[in-house]
CSV table of C-alpha atoms in Angstrom, one decimal:
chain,number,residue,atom,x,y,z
A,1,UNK,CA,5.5,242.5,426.8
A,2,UNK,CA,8.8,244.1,425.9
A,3,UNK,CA,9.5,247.6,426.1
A,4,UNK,CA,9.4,248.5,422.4
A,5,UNK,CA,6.3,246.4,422.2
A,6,UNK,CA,4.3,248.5,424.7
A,7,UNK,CA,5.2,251.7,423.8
A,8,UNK,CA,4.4,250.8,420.5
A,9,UNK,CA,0.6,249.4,421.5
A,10,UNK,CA,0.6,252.9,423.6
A,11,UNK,CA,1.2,255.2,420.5
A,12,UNK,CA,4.0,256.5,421.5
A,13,UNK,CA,6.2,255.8,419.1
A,14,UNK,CA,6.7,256.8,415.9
A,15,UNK,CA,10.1,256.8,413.2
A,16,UNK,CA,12.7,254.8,415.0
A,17,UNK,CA,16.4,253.9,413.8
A,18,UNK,CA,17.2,250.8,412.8
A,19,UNK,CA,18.4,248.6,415.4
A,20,UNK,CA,17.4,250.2,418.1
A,21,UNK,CA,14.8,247.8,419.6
A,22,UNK,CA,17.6,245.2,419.1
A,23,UNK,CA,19.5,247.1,421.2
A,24,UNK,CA,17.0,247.6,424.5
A,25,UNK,CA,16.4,244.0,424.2
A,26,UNK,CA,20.1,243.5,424.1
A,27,UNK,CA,21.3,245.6,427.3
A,28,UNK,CA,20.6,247.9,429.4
A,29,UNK,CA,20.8,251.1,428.0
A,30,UNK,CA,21.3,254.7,428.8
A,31,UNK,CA,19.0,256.6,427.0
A,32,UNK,CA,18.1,260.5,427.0
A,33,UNK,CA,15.1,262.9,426.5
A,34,UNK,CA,15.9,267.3,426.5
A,35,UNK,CA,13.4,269.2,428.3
A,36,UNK,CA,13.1,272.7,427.4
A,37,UNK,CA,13.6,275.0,430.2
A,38,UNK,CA,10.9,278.2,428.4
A,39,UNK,CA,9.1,278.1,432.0
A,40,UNK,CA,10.1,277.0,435.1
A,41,UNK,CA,7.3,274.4,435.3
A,42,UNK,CA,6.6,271.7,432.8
A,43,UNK,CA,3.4,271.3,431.1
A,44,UNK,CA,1.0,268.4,430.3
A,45,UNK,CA,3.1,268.0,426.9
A,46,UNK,CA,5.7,267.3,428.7
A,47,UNK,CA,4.0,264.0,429.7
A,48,UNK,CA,4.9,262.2,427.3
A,49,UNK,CA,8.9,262.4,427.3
A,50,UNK,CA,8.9,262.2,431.1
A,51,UNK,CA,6.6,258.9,430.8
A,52,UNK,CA,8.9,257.7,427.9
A,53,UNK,CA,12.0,258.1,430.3
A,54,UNK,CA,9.6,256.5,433.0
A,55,UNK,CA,8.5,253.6,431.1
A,56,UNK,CA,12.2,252.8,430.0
A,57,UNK,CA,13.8,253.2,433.8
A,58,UNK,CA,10.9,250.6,434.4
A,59,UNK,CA,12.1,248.2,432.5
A,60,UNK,CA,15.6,248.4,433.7
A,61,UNK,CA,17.6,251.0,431.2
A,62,UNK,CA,18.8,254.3,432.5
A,63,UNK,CA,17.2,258.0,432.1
A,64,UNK,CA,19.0,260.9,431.0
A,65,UNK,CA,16.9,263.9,431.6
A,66,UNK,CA,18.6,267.2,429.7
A,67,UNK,CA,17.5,270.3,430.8
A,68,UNK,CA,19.0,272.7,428.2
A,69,UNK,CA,20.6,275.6,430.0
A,70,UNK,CA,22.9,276.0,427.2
A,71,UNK,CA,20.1,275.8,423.6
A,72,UNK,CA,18.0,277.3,426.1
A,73,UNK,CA,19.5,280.5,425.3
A,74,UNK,CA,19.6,279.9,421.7
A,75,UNK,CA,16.1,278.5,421.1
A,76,UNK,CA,14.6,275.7,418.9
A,77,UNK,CA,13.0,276.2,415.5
A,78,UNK,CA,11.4,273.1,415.0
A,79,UNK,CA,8.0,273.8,414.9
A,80,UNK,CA,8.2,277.3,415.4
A,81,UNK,CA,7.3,280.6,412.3
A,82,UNK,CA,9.1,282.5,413.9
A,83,UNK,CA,12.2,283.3,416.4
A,84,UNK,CA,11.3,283.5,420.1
A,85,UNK,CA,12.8,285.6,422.5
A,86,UNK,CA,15.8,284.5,424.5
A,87,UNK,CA,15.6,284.4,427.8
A,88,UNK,CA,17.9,285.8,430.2
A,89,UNK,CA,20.6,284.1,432.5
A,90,UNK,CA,18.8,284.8,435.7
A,91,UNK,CA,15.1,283.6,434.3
A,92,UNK,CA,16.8,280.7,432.8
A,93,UNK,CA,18.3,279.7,436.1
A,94,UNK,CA,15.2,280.1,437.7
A,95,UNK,CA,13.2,277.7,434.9
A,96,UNK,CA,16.1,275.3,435.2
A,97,UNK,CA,15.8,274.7,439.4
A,98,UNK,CA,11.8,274.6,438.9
A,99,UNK,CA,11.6,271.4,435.9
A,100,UNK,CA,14.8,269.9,437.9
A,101,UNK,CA,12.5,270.0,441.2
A,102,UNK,CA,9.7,268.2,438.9
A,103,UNK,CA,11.4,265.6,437.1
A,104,UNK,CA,13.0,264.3,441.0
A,105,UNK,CA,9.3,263.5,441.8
A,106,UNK,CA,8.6,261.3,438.7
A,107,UNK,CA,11.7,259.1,438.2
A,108,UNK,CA,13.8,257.0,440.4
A,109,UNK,CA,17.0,258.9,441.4
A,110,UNK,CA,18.5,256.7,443.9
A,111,UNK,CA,22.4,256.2,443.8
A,112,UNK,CA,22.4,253.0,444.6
A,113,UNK,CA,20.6,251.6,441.8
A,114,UNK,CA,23.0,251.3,438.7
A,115,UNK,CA,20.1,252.7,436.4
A,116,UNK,CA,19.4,255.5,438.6
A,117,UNK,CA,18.0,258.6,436.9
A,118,UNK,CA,20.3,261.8,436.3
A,119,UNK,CA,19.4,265.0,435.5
A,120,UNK,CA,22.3,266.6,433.5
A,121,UNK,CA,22.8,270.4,431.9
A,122,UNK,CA,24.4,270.9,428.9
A,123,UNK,CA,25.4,274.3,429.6
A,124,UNK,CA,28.1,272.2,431.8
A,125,UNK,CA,29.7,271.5,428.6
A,126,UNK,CA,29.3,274.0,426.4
A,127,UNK,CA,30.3,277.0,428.7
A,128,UNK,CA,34.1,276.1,428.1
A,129,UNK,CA,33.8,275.2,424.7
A,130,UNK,CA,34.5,278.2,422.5
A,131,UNK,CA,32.9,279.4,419.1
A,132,UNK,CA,36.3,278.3,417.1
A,133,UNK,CA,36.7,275.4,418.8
A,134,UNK,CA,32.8,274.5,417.9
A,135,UNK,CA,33.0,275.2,414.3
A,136,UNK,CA,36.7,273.0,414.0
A,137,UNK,CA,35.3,269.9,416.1
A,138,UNK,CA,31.6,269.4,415.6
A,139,UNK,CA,30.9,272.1,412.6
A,140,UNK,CA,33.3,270.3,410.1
A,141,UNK,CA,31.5,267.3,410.6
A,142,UNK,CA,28.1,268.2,409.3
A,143,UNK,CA,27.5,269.7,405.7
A,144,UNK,CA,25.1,273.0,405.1
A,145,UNK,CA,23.5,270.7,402.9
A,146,UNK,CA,22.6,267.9,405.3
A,147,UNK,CA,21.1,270.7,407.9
A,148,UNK,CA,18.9,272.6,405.2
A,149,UNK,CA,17.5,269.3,404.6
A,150,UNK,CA,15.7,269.0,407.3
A,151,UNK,CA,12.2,270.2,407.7
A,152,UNK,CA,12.4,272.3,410.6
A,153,UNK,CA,15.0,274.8,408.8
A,154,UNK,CA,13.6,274.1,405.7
A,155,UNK,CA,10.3,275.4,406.7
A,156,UNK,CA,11.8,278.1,408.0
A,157,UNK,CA,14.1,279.0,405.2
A,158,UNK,CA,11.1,278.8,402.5
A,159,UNK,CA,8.6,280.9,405.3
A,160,UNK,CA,8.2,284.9,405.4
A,161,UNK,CA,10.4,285.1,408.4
A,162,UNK,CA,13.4,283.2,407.7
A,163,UNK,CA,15.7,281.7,410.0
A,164,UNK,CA,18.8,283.3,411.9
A,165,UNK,CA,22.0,281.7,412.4
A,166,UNK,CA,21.6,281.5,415.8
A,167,UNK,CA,18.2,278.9,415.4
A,168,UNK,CA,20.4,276.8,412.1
A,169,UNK,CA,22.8,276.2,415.0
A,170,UNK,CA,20.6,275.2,417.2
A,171,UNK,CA,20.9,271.4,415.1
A,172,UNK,CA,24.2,271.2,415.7
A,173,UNK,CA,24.5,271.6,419.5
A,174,UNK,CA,21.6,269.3,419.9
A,175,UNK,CA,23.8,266.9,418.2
A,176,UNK,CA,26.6,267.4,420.2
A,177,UNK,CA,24.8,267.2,423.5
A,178,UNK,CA,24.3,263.9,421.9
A,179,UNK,CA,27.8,263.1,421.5
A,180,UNK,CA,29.1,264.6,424.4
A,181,UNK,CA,26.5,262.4,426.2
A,182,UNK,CA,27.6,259.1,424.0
A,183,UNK,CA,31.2,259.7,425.1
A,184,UNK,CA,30.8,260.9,428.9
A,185,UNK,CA,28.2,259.4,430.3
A,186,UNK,CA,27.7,255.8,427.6
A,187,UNK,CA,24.5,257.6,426.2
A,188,UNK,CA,23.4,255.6,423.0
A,189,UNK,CA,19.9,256.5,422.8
A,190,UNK,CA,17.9,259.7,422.5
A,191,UNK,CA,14.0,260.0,422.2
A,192,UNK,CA,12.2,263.7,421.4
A,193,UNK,CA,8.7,264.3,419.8
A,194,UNK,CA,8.4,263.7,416.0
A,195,UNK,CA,9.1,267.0,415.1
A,196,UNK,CA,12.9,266.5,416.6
A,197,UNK,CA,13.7,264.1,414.3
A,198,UNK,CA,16.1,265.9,412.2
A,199,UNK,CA,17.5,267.6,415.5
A,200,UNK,CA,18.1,264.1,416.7
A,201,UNK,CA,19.4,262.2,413.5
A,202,UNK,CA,21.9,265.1,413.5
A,203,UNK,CA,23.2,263.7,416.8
A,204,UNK,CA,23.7,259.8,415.4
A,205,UNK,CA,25.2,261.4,412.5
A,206,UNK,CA,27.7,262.9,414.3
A,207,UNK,CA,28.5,260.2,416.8
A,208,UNK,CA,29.1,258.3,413.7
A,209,UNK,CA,31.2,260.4,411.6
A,210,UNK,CA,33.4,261.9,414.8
A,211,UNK,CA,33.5,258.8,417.3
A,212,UNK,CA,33.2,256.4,414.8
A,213,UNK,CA,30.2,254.4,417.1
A,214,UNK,CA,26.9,253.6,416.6
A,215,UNK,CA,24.1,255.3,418.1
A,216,UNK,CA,19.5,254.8,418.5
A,217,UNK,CA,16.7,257.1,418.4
A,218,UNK,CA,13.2,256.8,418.0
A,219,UNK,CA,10.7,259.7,418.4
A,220,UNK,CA,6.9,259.5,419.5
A,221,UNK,CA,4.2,261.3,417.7
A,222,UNK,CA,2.9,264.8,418.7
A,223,UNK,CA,-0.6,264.4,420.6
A,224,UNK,CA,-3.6,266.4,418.9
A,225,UNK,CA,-7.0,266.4,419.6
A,226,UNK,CA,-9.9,265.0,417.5
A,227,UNK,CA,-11.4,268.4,417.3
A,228,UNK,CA,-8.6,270.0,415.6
A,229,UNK,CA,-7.6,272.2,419.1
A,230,UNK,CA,-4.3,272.1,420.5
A,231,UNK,CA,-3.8,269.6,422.9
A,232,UNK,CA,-3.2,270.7,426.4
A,233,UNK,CA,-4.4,274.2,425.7
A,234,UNK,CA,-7.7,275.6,427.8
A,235,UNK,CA,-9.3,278.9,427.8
A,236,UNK,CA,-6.7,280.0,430.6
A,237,UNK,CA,-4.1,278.7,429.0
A,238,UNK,CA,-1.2,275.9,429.5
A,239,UNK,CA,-2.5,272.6,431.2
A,240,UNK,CA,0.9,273.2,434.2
A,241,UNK,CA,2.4,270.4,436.0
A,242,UNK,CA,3.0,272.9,438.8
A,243,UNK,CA,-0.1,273.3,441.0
A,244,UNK,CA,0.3,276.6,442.0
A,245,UNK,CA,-0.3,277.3,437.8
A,246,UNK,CA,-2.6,274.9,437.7
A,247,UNK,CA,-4.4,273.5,440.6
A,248,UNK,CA,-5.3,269.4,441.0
A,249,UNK,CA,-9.2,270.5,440.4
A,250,UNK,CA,-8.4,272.2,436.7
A,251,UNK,CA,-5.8,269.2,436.1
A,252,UNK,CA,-8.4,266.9,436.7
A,253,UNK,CA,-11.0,268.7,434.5
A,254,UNK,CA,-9.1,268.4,431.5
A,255,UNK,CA,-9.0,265.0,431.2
A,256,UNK,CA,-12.3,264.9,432.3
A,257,UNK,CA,-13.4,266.6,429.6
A,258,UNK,CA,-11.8,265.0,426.8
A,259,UNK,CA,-13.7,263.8,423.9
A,260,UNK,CA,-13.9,259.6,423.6
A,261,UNK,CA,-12.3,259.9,421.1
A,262,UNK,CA,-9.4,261.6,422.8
A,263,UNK,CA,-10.0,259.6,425.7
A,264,UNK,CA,-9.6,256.4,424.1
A,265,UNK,CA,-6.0,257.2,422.7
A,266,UNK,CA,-5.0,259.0,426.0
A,267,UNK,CA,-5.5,256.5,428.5
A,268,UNK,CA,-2.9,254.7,426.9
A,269,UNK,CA,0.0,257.5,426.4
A,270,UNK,CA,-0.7,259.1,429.8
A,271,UNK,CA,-1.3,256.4,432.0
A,272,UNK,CA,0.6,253.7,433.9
A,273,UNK,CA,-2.7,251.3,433.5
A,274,UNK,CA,-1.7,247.9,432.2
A,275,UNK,CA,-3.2,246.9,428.5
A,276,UNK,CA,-5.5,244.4,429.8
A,277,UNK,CA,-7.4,247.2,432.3
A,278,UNK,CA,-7.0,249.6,429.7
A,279,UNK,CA,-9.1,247.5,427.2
A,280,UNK,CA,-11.5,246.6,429.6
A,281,UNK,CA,-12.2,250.0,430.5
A,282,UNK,CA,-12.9,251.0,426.7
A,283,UNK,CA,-14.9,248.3,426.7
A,284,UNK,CA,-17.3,249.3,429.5
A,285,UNK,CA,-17.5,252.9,428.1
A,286,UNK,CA,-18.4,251.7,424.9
A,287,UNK,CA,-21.8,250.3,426.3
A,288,UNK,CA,-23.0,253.5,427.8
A,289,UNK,CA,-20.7,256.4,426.9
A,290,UNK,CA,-22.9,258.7,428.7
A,291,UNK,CA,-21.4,257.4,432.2
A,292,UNK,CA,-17.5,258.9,430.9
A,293,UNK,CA,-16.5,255.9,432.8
A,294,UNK,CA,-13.1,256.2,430.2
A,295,UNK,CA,-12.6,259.9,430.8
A,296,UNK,CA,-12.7,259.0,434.9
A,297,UNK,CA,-10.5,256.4,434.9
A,298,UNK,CA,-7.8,258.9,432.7
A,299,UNK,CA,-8.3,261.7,434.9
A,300,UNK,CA,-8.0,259.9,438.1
A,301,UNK,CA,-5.2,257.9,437.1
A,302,UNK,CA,-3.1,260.6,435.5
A,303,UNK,CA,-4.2,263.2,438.1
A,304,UNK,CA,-3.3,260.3,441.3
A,305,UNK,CA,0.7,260.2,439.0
A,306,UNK,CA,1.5,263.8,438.7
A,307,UNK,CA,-0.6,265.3,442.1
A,308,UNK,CA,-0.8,262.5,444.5
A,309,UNK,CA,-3.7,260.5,445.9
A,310,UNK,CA,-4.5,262.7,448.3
A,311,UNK,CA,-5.2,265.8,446.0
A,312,UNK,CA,-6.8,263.3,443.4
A,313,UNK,CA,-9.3,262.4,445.9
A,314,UNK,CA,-10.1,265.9,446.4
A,315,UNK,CA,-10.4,266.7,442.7
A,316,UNK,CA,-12.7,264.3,442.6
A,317,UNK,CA,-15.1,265.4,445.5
A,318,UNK,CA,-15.3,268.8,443.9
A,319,UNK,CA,-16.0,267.4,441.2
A,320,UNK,CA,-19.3,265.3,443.1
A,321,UNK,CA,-20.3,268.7,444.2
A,322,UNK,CA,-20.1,271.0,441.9
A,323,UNK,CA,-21.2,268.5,439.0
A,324,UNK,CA,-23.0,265.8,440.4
A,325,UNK,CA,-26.3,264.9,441.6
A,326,UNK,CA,-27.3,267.0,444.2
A,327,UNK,CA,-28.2,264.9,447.0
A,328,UNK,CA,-24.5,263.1,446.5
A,329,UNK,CA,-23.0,265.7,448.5
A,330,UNK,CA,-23.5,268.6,450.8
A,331,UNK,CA,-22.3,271.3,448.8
A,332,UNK,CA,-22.1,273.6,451.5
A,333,UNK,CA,-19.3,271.7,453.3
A,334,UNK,CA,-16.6,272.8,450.6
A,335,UNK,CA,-13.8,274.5,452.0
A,336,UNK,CA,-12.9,277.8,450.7
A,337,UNK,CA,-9.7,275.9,449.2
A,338,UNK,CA,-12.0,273.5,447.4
A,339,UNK,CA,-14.5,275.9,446.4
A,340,UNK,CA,-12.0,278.8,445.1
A,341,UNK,CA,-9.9,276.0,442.9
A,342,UNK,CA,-12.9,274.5,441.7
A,343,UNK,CA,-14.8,278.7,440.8
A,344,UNK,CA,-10.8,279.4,439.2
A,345,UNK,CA,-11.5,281.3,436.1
A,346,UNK,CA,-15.4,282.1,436.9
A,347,UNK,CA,-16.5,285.7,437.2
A,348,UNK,CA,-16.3,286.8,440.8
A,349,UNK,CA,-18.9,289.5,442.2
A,350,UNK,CA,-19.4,291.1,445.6
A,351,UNK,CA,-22.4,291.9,447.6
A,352,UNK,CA,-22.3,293.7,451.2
A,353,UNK,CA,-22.6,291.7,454.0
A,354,UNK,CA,-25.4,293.9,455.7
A,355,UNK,CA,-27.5,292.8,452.4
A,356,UNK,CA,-26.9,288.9,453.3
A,357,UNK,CA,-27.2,289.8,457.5
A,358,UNK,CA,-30.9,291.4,456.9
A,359,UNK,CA,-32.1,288.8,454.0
A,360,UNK,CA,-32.4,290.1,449.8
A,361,UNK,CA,-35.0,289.3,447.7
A,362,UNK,CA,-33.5,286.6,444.9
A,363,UNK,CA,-34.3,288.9,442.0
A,364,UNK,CA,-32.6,292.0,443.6
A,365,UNK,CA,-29.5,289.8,445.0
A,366,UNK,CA,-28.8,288.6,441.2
A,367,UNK,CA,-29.1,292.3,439.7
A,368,UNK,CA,-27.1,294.0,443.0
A,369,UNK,CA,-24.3,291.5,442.2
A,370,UNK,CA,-24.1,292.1,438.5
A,371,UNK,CA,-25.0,288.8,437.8
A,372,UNK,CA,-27.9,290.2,435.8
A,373,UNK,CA,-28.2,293.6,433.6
A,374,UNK,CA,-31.4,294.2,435.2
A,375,UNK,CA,-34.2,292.8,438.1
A,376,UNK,CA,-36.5,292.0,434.8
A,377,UNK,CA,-34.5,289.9,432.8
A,378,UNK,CA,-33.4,288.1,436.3
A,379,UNK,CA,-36.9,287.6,437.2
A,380,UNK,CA,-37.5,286.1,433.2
A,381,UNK,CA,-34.7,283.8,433.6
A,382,UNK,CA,-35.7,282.4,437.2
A,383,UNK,CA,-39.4,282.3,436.7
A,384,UNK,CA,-38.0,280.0,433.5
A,385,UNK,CA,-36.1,277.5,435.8
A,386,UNK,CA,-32.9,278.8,434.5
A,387,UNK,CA,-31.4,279.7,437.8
A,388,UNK,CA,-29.9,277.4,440.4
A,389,UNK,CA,-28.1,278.6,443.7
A,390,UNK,CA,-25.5,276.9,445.3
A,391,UNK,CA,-26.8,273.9,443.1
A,392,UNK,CA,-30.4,273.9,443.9
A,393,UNK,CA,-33.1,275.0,441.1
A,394,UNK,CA,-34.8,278.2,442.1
A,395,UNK,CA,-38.2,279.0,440.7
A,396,UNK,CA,-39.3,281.7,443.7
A,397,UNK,CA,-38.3,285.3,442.5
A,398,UNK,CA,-39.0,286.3,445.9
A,399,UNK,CA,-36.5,283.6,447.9
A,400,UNK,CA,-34.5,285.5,450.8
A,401,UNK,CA,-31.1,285.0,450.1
A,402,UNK,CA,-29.6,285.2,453.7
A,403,UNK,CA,-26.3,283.9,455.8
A,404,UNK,CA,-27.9,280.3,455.7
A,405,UNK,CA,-26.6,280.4,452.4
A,406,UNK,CA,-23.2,280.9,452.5
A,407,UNK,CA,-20.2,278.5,451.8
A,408,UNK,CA,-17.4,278.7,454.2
A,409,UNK,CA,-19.1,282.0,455.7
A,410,UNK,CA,-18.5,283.8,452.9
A,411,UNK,CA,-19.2,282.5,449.5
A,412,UNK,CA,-22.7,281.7,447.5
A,413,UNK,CA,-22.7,280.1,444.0
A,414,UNK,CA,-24.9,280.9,441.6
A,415,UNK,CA,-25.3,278.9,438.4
A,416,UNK,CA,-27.4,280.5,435.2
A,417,UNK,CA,-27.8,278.2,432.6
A,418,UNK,CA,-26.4,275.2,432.0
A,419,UNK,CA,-22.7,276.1,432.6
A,420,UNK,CA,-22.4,279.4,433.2
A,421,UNK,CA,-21.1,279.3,436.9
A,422,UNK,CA,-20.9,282.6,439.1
A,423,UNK,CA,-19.1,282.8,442.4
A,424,UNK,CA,-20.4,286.2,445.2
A,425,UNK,CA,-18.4,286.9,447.5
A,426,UNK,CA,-19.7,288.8,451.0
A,427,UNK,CA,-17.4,292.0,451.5
């Protein structure tokens, strides 16, 4: 399968210029993605650029990936109501070191390949070029008329909040990263999300009109969820890269949890699985959805990409014992590492440790620990089976909750409901 041919059976393609699967078929080619430098981790949007750039390096053309120290400071309005705030010198610097130390784990940057990956910074060119110098060489070359076409100003321009100069621009030194690239480094293809379309066009337009050449772009569509939620957004926020923002476990749990119908459109943009596993695996899930056979496959095999096998493995094991069967694993032999990554985000309460050392009636140890208002509507809910501790279904109000109980000497789970998980900690 070509390369143009995959990504197309993946989704991840969407408006493409003319000629530009001709092109990749023709040579290899130097293409380029930007990654906005807002954070100093990327995210699981990210993904789908990096993959792009991944994918293409694969099949033998050569990544560009721009980190934008330079329209970092400016900011992007595509997409956006309304101006963000700029960021300083010293945070950008700080964002750009943390996505450059990323991207050198997911492509192939070795020298000695002649489609080796490069990271490049277009504040390297643009810190010498001044404002007149901007407007004469790349400003004449691109009418008001042809930038207030495009959606993401015009949006902007017909919205409450307007748009200043500073954003319009932002078009124009997207386009001539594009050119710059073109001329310096042999660049003739750039790929972005849908919504950097006219961002992107703006940079063929200007390769044409001031270098008289001929350059390709193609965008891939922004991912949604069937539920109407923004995609990787959870309750605590951004789905990171990084795992000290987000840890393996959580990572994991995402794709875990995505709907089939999410699942089934993922597993193709997000993982490296070849079409024929891929169907297969669709396939099987359709016969008993209730086994999320399609959600385990994405969430191993994307979690195995960005985090490793190793922390994959151990994602997975949490997983067995917090969520599984009970008898599948000792839940008691969780480390505290495990156990805290896999209780992020629960509420945490504290009970003394003399309480534990003498033994506390189960009723009094879930109203001491806050975990219920009161010992009567405690007692209720565990006399109604709605009560488990560190997994196992409690039904005796008057159970000694002692040391024997404790997870890595310290820690005791309590679950009430269905979902509602609980973590005590011994002070």
């Amino acid at each position: 399968m070509d390369i143009v041919a995959e990504l197309k059976w993946r989704g991840m393609i969407q408006d493409m210029i003319p000629g530009t699967e001709e092109q990749l078929k023709k040579e290899s080619t130097t293409c380029y993605i930007g990654f906005d430098p807002t954070a100093d981790s990327l995210h699981i949007g990210s993904l789908v650029p990096l993959l792009l750039l991944y994918h293409l390096q694969r099949a033998g053309h050569k990544p560009l990936a721009l980190v934008g120290g330079a329209t970092g400071m400016v900011g992007d309005p595509s997409g956006k109501s309304e101006e963000r705030n700029l960021l300083t010198e010293e945070t950008l610097q700080k964002n750009i070191a943390g996505v450059r130390k990323q991207l050198e784990k997911y492509l192939d940057f070795d020298a000695s390949k002649k489609n080796c990956a490069e990271i490049v910074n277009n504040y390297d060119w643009f810190k010498g070029l001044g404002f007149i110098d901007f407007l004469r060489d790349v400003g004449k070359h691109i009418t008001v008329n042809y930038m207030m076409a495009k959606d993401s100003v015009k949006k902007r321009i017909e919205g409450e909040t307007g748009i200043s100069y500073t954003e319009f621009a932002y078009q124009l030194m997207q386009g001539y990263d594009f050119y710059w690239l073109y001329e310096h480094k042999n660049c003739k293809l750039q790929m972005g999300g849908s919504d950097q379309w006219g961002n992107i066009t703006t940079g063929t337009e200007l390769i044409r009109r001031k270098a008289s050449g001929e350059a390709f772009a193609f965008t891939c569509p922004l991912i949604t969820k069937a539920d109407g939620g923004k995609f990787g957004k959870t309750e605590k926020g951004n789905v990171w890269l990084d795992a000290e923002k987000t840890s393996p476990f959580q990572f994991y749990q995402f794709w875990l949890n995505a709907a089939d119908a999410d699942a089934e459109k993922w597993i193709k943009i997000f993982t490296l699985l070849d079409k024929t596993e891929i169907e297969q695996t669709i396939n099987e899930h359709a016969k008993d959805p209730g086994l999320r056979l399609l959600q385990k496959k994405l969430a191993e095999s994307i979690t195995n990409f960005v985090h490793g096998e190793q922390e994959c493995e151990a994602a997975k094991q949490t997983t067995e014992q917090l969520f599984g069967k009970k008898d599948d694993l000792n839940f008691k032999e969780m480390d505290e590492t495990a156990l805290l990554q896999a209780m992020e985000g629960v509420p945490v309460h504290s009970i003394s440790g003399e309480m534990i050392s003498n033994g506390v009636d189960l009723v009094t140890f879930l109203a001491e620990t806050g975990i219920f208002p009161s010992k009567g509507e405690a007692r209720k809910m565990v006399q109604g089976g709605g009560v488990s501790v560190n997994k196992e279904k409690v039904a005796d109000a008057n159970l000694s909750i002692n040391a024997s109980f404790l997870i890595a000497g310290k820690y005791i789970v309590v679950q009430r409901g269905k979902k509602n998980h609980h973590l005590v900690k011994v002070a």
